[in-house]
Amino acid sequence: EVQLLESGGGLVQPGGSLRLSCAASGFTFGSYAMNWFRQAPGKGLEWVSAISESGGSTYYADSVKGRFTISRDNSKNTLYLQMSSLRAEDTAVFYCAKSRVTGITSVLSDYWGQGALVTVSS
Amino acid sequence: ETVLTQSPGTLSLSPGERVTLSCRASQSLGRNFLAWYQQKPGQAPRLLIYGASSRATGIPDRFSGSGSGTDFTLTISRLEPEDFAMYYCQQYDISPGTFGQGTKLEIK
């Protein structure tokens, strides 16, 4: 059974930093690209970032480019999202998700974690 | 970026009814890389349909998708109580991938 478990969310002040982790199990982690999505309270879904199977290629939404860094450790089956220069508008539930297919970095995701709430407020 | 517009915003229906949700793209999706997700309150999204018309693993056959180019639909042939939720379309054809604003399906 595929499982994705996010951790590291919490309350942070504007301008601060936070690192999210996503522990994966139930599939060959290193064979799939991974994504981060977010959902502001009461709002829709937004793709945030993607990383290739090896971690050699990364992609970002314009809204987070230069502030967020995605990475992965295939030896630990773990995905990360390092967030810095956080703003109030970054407040959201952040989801990690597994790309549906191997061989390409796609935002089409077939399994999602339960999410981690990040609140940016003073 | 490609804007997806979903309609209607909210639908009020009864169990057993048939429903069709719409998703229109601001530019043509040449490979028809369009997906539908279901999301219930407090839960993660669940992939229902990908490639416009292929059902994801474990999705009941009362869910079907169709369309091409700029116009896509999700049909639920007979609503079950557990189908009342939020539905989002997503295009993964043109980078960056984008979502529609969602359609809320509520019990009448």
CSV table of N, CA, C and O in Angstrom, one decimal, chain B residues 6 41 57 72 74-75 84 95 103:
chain,number,residue,atom,x,y,z
B,6,GLN,N,-14.0,25.8,-14.5
B,6,GLN,CA,-15.0,24.7,-14.3
B,6,GLN,C,-16.4,25.3,-14.1
B,6,GLN,O,-16.6,26.4,-13.5
B,41,PRO,N,-13.9,17.1,2.4
B,41,PRO,CA,-13.4,18.0,3.5
B,41,PRO,C,-12.4,17.3,4.4
B,41,PRO,O,-12.6,16.2,4.9
B,57,THR,N,-6.9,3.6,-10.9
B,57,THR,CA,-7.0,2.3,-10.2
B,57,THR,C,-8.1,2.4,-9.1
B,57,THR,O,-8.1,3.3,-8.3
B,72,PHE,N,-13.8,19.5,-21.8
B,72,PHE,CA,-13.8,18.2,-21.1
B,72,PHE,C,-15.0,18.1,-20.1
B,72,PHE,O,-15.4,19.1,-19.6
B,74,LEU,N,-16.7,15.5,-16.9
B,74,LEU,CA,-16.7,14.4,-16.0
B,74,LEU,C,-18.2,14.0,-15.7
B,74,LEU,O,-19.0,14.9,-15.4
B,75,THR,N,-18.5,12.8,-15.9
B,75,THR,CA,-19.9,12.3,-15.7
B,75,THR,C,-19.9,11.3,-14.6
B,75,THR,O,-19.1,10.4,-14.6
B,84,PHE,N,-20.7,13.1,-3.0
B,84,PHE,CA,-20.9,14.5,-2.8
B,84,PHE,C,-19.6,15.0,-2.2
B,84,PHE,O,-19.2,14.7,-1.1
B,95,SER,N,3.1,23.1,-19.5
B,95,SER,CA,3.8,23.5,-18.3
B,95,SER,C,3.5,25.0,-18.1
B,95,SER,O,3.6,25.8,-19.0
B,103,THR,N,-15.6,22.4,-8.7
B,103,THR,CA,-17.1,22.3,-8.7
B,103,THR,C,-17.5,21.6,-7.4
B,103,THR,O,-17.0,20.5,-7.1
